[in-house]
Coordinates of C-alpha atoms in Angstrom, one line a residue:
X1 CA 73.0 112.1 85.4
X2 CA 76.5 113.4 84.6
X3 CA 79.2 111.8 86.5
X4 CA 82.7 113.4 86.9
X5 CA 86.2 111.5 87.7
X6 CA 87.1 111.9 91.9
X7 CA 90.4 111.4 90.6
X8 CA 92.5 114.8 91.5
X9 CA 95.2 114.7 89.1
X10 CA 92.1 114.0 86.2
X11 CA 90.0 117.1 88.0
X12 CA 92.9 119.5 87.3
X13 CA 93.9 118.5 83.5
X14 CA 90.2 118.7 82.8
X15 CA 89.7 122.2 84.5
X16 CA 92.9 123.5 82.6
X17 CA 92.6 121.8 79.0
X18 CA 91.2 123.2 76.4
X19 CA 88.6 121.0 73.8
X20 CA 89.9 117.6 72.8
X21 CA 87.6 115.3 71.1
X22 CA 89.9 113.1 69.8
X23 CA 89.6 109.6 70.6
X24 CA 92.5 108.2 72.3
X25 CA 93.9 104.7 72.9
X26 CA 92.8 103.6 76.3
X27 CA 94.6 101.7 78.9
X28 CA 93.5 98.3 77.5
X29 CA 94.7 98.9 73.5
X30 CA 91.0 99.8 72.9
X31 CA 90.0 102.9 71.8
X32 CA 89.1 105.7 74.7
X33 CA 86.5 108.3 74.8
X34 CA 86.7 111.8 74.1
X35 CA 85.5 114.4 76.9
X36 CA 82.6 115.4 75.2
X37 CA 81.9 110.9 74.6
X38 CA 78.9 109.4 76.3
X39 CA 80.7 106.3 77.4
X40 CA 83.1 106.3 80.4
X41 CA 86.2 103.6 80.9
X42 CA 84.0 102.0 83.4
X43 CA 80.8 101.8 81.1
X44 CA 79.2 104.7 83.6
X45 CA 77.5 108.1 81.4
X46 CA 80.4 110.2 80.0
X47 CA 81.5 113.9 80.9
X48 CA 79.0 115.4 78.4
X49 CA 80.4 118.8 78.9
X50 CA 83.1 120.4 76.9
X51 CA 86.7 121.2 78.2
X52 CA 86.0 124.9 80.0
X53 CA 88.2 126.9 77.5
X54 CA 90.4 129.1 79.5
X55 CA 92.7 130.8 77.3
X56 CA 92.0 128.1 74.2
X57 CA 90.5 130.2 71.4
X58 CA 91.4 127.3 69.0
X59 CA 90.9 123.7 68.8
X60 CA 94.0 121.8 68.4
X61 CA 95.8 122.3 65.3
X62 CA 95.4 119.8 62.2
X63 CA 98.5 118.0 60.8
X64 CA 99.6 119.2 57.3
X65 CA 97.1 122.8 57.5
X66 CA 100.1 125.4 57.2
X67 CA 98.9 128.5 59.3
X68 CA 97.6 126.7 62.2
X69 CA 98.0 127.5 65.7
X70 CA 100.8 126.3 67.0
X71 CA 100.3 123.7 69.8
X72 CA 102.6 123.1 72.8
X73 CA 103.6 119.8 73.2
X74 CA 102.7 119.5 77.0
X75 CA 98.9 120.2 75.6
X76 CA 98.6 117.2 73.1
X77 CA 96.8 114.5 74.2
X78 CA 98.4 112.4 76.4
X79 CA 99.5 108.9 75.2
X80 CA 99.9 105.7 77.2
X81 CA 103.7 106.1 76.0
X82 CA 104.4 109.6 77.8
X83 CA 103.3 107.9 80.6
X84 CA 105.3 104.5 80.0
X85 CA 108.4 107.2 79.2
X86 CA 108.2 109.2 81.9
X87 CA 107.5 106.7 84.6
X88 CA 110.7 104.6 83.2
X89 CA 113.0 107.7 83.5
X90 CA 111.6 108.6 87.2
X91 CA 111.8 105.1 88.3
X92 CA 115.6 104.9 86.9
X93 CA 116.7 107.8 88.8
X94 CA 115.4 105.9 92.1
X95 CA 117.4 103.4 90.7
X96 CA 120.4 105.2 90.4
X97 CA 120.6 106.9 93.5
X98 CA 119.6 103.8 95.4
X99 CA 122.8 102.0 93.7
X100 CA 124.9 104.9 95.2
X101 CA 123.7 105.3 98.9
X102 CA 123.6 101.1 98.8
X103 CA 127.3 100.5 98.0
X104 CA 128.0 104.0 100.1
X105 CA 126.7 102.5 102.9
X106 CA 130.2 100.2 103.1
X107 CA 132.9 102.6 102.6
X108 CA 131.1 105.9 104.2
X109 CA 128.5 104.6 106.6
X110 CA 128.4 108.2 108.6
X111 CA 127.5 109.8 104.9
X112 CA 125.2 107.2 104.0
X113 CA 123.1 107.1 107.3
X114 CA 122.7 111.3 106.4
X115 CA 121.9 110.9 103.1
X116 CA 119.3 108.1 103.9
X117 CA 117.9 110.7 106.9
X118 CA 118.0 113.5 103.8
X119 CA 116.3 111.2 101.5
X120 CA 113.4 110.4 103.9
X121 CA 112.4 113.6 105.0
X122 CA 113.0 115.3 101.7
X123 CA 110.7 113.2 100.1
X124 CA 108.7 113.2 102.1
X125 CA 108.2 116.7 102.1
X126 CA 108.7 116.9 98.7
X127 CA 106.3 114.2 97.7
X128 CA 103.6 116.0 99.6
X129 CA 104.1 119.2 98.1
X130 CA 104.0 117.5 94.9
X131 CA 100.7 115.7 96.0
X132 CA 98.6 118.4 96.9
X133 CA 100.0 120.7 94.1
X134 CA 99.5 118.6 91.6
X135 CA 102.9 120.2 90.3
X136 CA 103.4 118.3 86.8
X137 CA 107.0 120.2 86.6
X138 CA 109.3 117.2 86.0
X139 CA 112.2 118.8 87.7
X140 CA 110.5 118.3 90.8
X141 CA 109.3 114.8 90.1
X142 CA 112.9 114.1 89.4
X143 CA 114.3 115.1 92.1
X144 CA 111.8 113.7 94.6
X145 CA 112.5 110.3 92.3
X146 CA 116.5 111.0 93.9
X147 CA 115.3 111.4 97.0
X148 CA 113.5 108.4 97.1
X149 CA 116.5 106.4 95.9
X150 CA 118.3 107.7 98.7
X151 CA 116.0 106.3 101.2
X152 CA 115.8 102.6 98.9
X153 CA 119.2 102.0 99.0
X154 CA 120.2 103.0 102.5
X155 CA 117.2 101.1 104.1
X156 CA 118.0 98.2 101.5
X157 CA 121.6 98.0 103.1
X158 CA 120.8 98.3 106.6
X159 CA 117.9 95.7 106.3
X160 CA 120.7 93.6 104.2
X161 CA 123.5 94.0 106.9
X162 CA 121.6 93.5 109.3
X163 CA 120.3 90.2 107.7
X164 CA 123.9 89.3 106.9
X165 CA 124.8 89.4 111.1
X166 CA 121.8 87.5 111.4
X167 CA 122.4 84.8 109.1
X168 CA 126.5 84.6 109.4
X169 CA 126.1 84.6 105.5
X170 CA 128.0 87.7 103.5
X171 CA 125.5 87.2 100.9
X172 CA 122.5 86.9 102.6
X173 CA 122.2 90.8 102.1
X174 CA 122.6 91.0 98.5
X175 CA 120.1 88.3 98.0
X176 CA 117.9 89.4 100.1
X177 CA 117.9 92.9 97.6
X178 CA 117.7 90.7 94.6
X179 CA 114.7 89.4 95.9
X180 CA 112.9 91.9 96.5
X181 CA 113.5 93.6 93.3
X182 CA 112.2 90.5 91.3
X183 CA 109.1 90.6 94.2
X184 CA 108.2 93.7 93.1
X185 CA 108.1 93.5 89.4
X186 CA 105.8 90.4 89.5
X187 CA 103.5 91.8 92.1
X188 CA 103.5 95.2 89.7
X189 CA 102.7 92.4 86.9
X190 CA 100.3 90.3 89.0
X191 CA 97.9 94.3 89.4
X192 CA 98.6 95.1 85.7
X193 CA 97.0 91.7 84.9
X194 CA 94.2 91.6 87.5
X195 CA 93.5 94.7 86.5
X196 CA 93.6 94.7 82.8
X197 CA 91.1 91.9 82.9
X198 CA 88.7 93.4 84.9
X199 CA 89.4 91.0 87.8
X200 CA 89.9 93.9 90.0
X201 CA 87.5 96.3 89.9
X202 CA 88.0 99.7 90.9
X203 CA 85.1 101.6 92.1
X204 CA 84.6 105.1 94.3
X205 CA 84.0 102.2 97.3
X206 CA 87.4 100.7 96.5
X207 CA 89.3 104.1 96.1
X208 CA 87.9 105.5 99.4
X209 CA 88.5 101.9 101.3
X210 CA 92.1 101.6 100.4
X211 CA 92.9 105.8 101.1
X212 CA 91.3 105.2 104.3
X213 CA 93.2 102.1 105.3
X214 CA 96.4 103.8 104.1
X215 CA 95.7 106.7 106.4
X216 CA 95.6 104.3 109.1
X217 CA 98.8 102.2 108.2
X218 CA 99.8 105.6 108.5
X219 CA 99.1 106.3 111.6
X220 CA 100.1 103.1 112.6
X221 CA 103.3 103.7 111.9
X222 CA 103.9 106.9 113.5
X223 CA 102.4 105.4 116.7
X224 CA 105.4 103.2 116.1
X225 CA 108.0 105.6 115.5
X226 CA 107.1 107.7 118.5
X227 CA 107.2 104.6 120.5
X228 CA 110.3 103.3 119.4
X229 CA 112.0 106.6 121.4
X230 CA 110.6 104.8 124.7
X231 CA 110.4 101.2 123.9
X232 CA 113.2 99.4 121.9
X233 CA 111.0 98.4 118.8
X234 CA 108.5 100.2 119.3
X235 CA 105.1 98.4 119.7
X236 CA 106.4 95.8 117.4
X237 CA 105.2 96.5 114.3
X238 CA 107.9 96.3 112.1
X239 CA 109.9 93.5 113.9
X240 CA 111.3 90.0 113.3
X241 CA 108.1 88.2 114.9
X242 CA 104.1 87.4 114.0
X243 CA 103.1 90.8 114.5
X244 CA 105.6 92.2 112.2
X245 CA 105.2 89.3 109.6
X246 CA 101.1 90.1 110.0
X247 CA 102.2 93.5 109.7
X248 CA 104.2 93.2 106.4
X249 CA 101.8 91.1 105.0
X250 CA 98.8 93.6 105.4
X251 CA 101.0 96.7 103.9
X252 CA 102.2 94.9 100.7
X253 CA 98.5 93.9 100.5
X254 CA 97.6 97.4 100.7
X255 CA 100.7 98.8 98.5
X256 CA 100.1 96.3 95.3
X257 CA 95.9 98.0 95.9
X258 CA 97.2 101.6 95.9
X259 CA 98.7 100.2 91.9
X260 CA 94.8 99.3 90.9
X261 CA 93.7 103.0 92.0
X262 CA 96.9 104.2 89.9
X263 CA 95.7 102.3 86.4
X264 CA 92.4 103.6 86.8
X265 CA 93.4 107.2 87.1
X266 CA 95.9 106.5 83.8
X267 CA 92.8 104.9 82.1
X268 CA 90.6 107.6 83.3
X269 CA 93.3 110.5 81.7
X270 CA 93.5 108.5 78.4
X271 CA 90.1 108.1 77.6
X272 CA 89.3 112.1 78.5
X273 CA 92.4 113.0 76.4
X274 CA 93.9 115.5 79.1
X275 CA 97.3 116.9 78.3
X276 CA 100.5 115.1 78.3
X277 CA 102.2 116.8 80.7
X278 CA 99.6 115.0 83.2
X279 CA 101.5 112.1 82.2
X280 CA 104.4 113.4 84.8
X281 CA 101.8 113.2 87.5
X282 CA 100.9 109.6 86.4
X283 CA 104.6 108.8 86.5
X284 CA 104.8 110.0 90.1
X285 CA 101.8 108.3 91.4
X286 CA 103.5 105.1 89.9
X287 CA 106.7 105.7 91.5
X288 CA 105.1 106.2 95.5
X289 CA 103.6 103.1 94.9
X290 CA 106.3 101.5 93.7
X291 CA 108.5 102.7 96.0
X292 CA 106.5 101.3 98.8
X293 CA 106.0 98.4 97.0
X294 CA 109.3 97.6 97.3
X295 CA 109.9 98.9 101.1
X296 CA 107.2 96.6 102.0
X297 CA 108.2 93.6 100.0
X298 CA 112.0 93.8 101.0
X299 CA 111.0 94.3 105.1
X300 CA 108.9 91.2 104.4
X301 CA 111.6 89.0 103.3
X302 CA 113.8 90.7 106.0
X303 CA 111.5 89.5 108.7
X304 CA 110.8 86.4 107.5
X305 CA 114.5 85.3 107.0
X306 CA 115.3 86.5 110.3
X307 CA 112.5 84.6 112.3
X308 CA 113.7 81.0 110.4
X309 CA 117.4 82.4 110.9
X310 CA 116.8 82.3 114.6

């Protein structure tokens, strides 16, 4: 039996590419597995059918053969370095803009709090266009990655602030940012590794357990949010007490899983040799769960410094 990918973005590059049968270097340094290959990344039957060629009358050009079609870089095969490229350059634009609304937030408060507002709802509107689009368009990508910033670096200095009343301590804030930051790159590290070495393994199962309990954090949280207009807090979830440190705990859980699902997809992409311009939609994926990664991690430390403050 013929098994396909239930990965989306994968669906997409492989209903749009034209033949590759090139072998390509896989997510672990070995060797991956043309479309057209019998062995999958997970050991499971291959594709076995061609790429449908839809507007492809020629394979992909050979090197050094003068008179060749002329390929478009966004159709070469994509390499674990477009994705490596592409994910650093949309993570350093959250960066940046984070940076900006952070140290904003202490010389224009009333233009921080909007931009913060902007950045949450843009992206979020923004990120779910991108989502169910599948838009590979790095413009867009970029500019949700700004958005996003906004939102990091105005919650990071409210949470920081606020942890800074708390404490009495002026630089409780700043190391409270610090930390997370550092939290985040060895949890990212901690998933690369579990994952690399097969510790983790990502099945359909795990996929559709950790959407579904991400739907439900979701909901979760909106339950919150609409509470909060009623109840100071809300229903408690994301406060300074065991609920919220439960809470916190659970969704970083969750957050470092949605990382695993990521690497598969990028393993799955390599090994079938689907475009490069896919690797914008890799980047992306990375960057959400990054993103909440860090939210997560940096609420975390937030609540936990606050219960021991008190």
């Amino acid at each position: 039996m013929r098994m396909r990918s239930s990965n989306p973005v994968l669906k997409r590059a492989l209903q749009q590419a034209g033949p590759a049968g090139h072998a390509q270097q896989g997510f672990n340094g070995q060797p991956g597995y043309g479309y057209g290959q019998q062995q999958g990344p997970y050991g499971q039957p291959g594709y076995g059918q061609p790429y449908p060629q839809q507007g492809y009358g020629q394979p992909y050009p050979q090197q050094g053969y003068p008179g060749g079609p002329v390929q478009s870089t966004d159709n070469q095969p994509m390499t674990i370095d477009d994705v490596v490229v592409r994910t650093g350059m949309t993570l350093g634009v959250v960066a940046a803009f984070a940076v900006v609304n952070y140290f904003l937030f202490s010389s224009a408060p009333g233009i921080a709090v909007v931009l913060t507002l902007v950045g949450a709802l843009g992206g979020l509107v923004l990120g779910l266009v991108i989502s169910f689009k599948q838009i590979t368009n790095p413009v867009a990508i970029l500019s949700y990655a700004a958005l996003e910033g906004l939102l990091v670096g105005g919650i990071s200095a409210i949470l920081a602030n606020s942890l800074s009343v708390t404490t009495g301590d002026a630089s409780a804030g700043g190391t409270l940012v610090t930390q997370a930051v550092l939290g985040t790159v060895v949890v990212f590290a901690v998933m690369l590794a579990l994952y690399k070495f097969r510790v983790i393994k990502v099945t359909d199962g795990f996929v559709k357990v950790v959407t579904y309990a991400v739907i439900g954090a979701a909901a979760l949280m909106l339950v919150n949010f609409v509470a909060s207009f009623f109840i100071a807090g809300g229903i408690g979830l994301r406060e300074p007490s065991p609920l919220g440190l439960l809470v916190g705990l659970v969704f970083v859980v969750l957050a470092a899983l949605t990382l695993a699902i990521e690497f598969r997809g990028i393993e799955e992409g390599l090994n079938a040799g689907i475009p490069n311009k896919f690797a914008w939609q890799f980047a992306f994926g990375l960057t959400v769960s990054l993103v909440w990664l860090y939210i997560e991690i940096l609420r975390l430390l937030w609540i936990i410094k606050s219960i021991f403050a008190e």
